[in-house]
Amino acid sequence: MLESLIYLFVRALVLDPLQTELTDRLAKARVPTAIIAQVKSCTTAALPVVVRRVQDDPRWAVGIAVDLWLKRRSPEQVADDAAPACRPAVDAARSYLDGRV
């Protein structure tokens, strides 16, 4: 039961806002849809890893949620921190955001 609540919390306060911000930024930067889908798929798949991290360090989750909501960190930075396995997909998208492509 507690784990289900943590999943819900992480999805509602971290993952969904992160994906919305990333998708909006990437769409505005005209990143190809395949890369956007790859980033979204990767961050969705990272949910169990993020939930484990939240269970180990709840303050980290609160900090990430606040950073996202107050826009103190870019969504790419949050994705790198929350889902390190997604770094290749985020880096591919970042090259469009930085104007390298």
Short mmCIF file of C-alpha atoms in Angstrom, two decimals:
data_model
loop_
_atom_site.label_atom_id
_atom_site.label_comp_id
_atom_site.label_asym_id
_atom_site.label_seq_id
_atom_site.Cartn_x
_atom_site.Cartn_y
_atom_site.Cartn_z
CA MET A 1 0.00 0.00 0.00
CA LEU A 2 2.74 2.47 0.96
CA GLU A 3 4.68 1.67 -2.19
CA SER A 4 1.57 2.39 -4.30
CA LEU A 5 1.27 5.79 -2.63
CA ILE A 6 4.92 6.52 -3.33
CA TYR A 7 4.46 5.55 -6.99
CA LEU A 8 1.47 7.89 -7.19
CA PHE A 9 3.39 10.71 -5.50
CA VAL A 10 6.43 10.31 -7.74
CA ARG A 11 4.32 10.09 -10.88
CA ALA A 12 2.15 13.10 -10.00
CA LEU A 13 4.79 15.41 -8.53
CA VAL A 14 7.96 14.45 -10.37
CA LEU A 15 7.51 12.35 -13.50
CA ASP A 16 4.42 13.95 -15.06
CA PRO A 17 5.62 17.56 -14.60
CA LEU A 18 9.09 16.55 -15.82
CA GLN A 19 7.71 14.93 -18.96
CA THR A 20 5.39 17.87 -19.65
CA GLU A 21 8.23 20.39 -19.32
CA LEU A 22 10.60 18.31 -21.42
CA THR A 23 8.02 17.65 -24.14
CA ASP A 24 7.09 21.34 -24.34
CA ARG A 25 10.71 22.50 -24.52
CA LEU A 26 11.65 19.87 -27.07
CA ALA A 27 8.63 20.58 -29.26
CA LYS A 28 9.44 24.33 -29.24
CA ALA A 29 13.04 23.53 -30.22
CA ARG A 30 11.70 21.41 -33.11
CA VAL A 31 13.32 18.24 -31.87
CA PRO A 32 12.30 15.25 -34.00
CA THR A 33 9.34 13.35 -32.61
CA ALA A 34 11.39 10.16 -32.43
CA ILE A 35 13.79 11.76 -29.93
CA ILE A 36 10.91 13.24 -27.92
CA ALA A 37 9.28 9.79 -27.78
CA GLN A 38 12.59 8.24 -26.75
CA VAL A 39 13.03 10.71 -23.87
CA LYS A 40 9.45 10.22 -22.71
CA SER A 41 9.70 6.44 -22.93
CA CYS A 42 12.96 6.40 -21.01
CA THR A 43 11.70 8.64 -18.20
CA THR A 44 8.55 6.53 -17.91
CA ALA A 45 10.62 3.35 -17.72
CA ALA A 46 12.75 4.96 -14.99
CA LEU A 47 9.78 5.24 -12.60
CA PRO A 48 10.75 2.19 -10.49
CA VAL A 49 14.32 3.49 -10.11
CA VAL A 50 13.06 6.92 -9.10
CA VAL A 51 10.62 5.38 -6.61
CA ARG A 52 13.46 3.41 -4.99
CA ARG A 53 15.48 6.59 -4.72
CA VAL A 54 12.52 8.39 -3.15
CA GLN A 55 12.15 5.60 -0.61
CA ASP A 56 15.84 5.90 0.27
CA ASP A 57 15.91 9.72 0.31
CA PRO A 58 12.49 11.43 0.52
CA ARG A 59 14.13 14.87 0.81
CA TRP A 60 15.61 14.38 -2.66
CA ALA A 61 12.13 13.89 -4.10
CA VAL A 62 10.81 17.01 -2.42
CA GLY A 63 13.80 18.97 -3.73
CA ILE A 64 13.30 17.70 -7.28
CA ALA A 65 9.56 18.50 -7.19
CA VAL A 66 10.25 22.02 -5.88
CA ASP A 67 13.01 22.57 -8.45
CA LEU A 68 10.62 21.59 -11.23
CA TRP A 69 7.71 23.66 -10.00
CA LEU A 70 9.82 26.76 -9.31
CA LYS A 71 11.88 26.21 -12.49
CA ARG A 72 15.15 26.45 -10.56
CA ARG A 73 16.65 23.71 -12.74
CA SER A 74 16.02 22.84 -16.36
CA PRO A 75 14.01 19.71 -17.08
CA GLU A 76 17.09 18.21 -18.71
CA GLN A 77 19.09 18.62 -15.49
CA VAL A 78 16.29 17.07 -13.47
CA ALA A 79 16.02 14.15 -15.90
CA ASP A 80 19.79 13.59 -15.67
CA ASP A 81 19.54 13.54 -11.89
CA ALA A 82 16.31 11.54 -11.58
CA ALA A 83 16.98 9.01 -14.35
CA PRO A 84 20.70 8.73 -15.13
CA ALA A 85 20.01 5.85 -17.54
CA CYS A 86 18.14 8.36 -19.73
CA ARG A 87 21.23 10.52 -20.20
CA PRO A 88 21.88 9.39 -23.83
CA ALA A 89 18.31 10.26 -24.87
CA VAL A 90 18.41 13.56 -22.98
CA ASP A 91 21.81 14.39 -24.50
CA ALA A 92 20.41 13.77 -27.99
CA ALA A 93 17.58 16.18 -27.23
CA ARG A 94 19.93 18.64 -25.53
CA SER A 95 21.93 19.04 -28.72
CA TYR A 96 18.80 20.54 -30.33
CA LEU A 97 18.15 22.78 -27.33
CA ASP A 98 21.73 24.04 -27.38
CA GLY A 99 21.53 24.76 -31.12
CA ARG A 100 24.23 22.25 -32.04
CA VAL A 101 21.97 20.54 -34.58
#
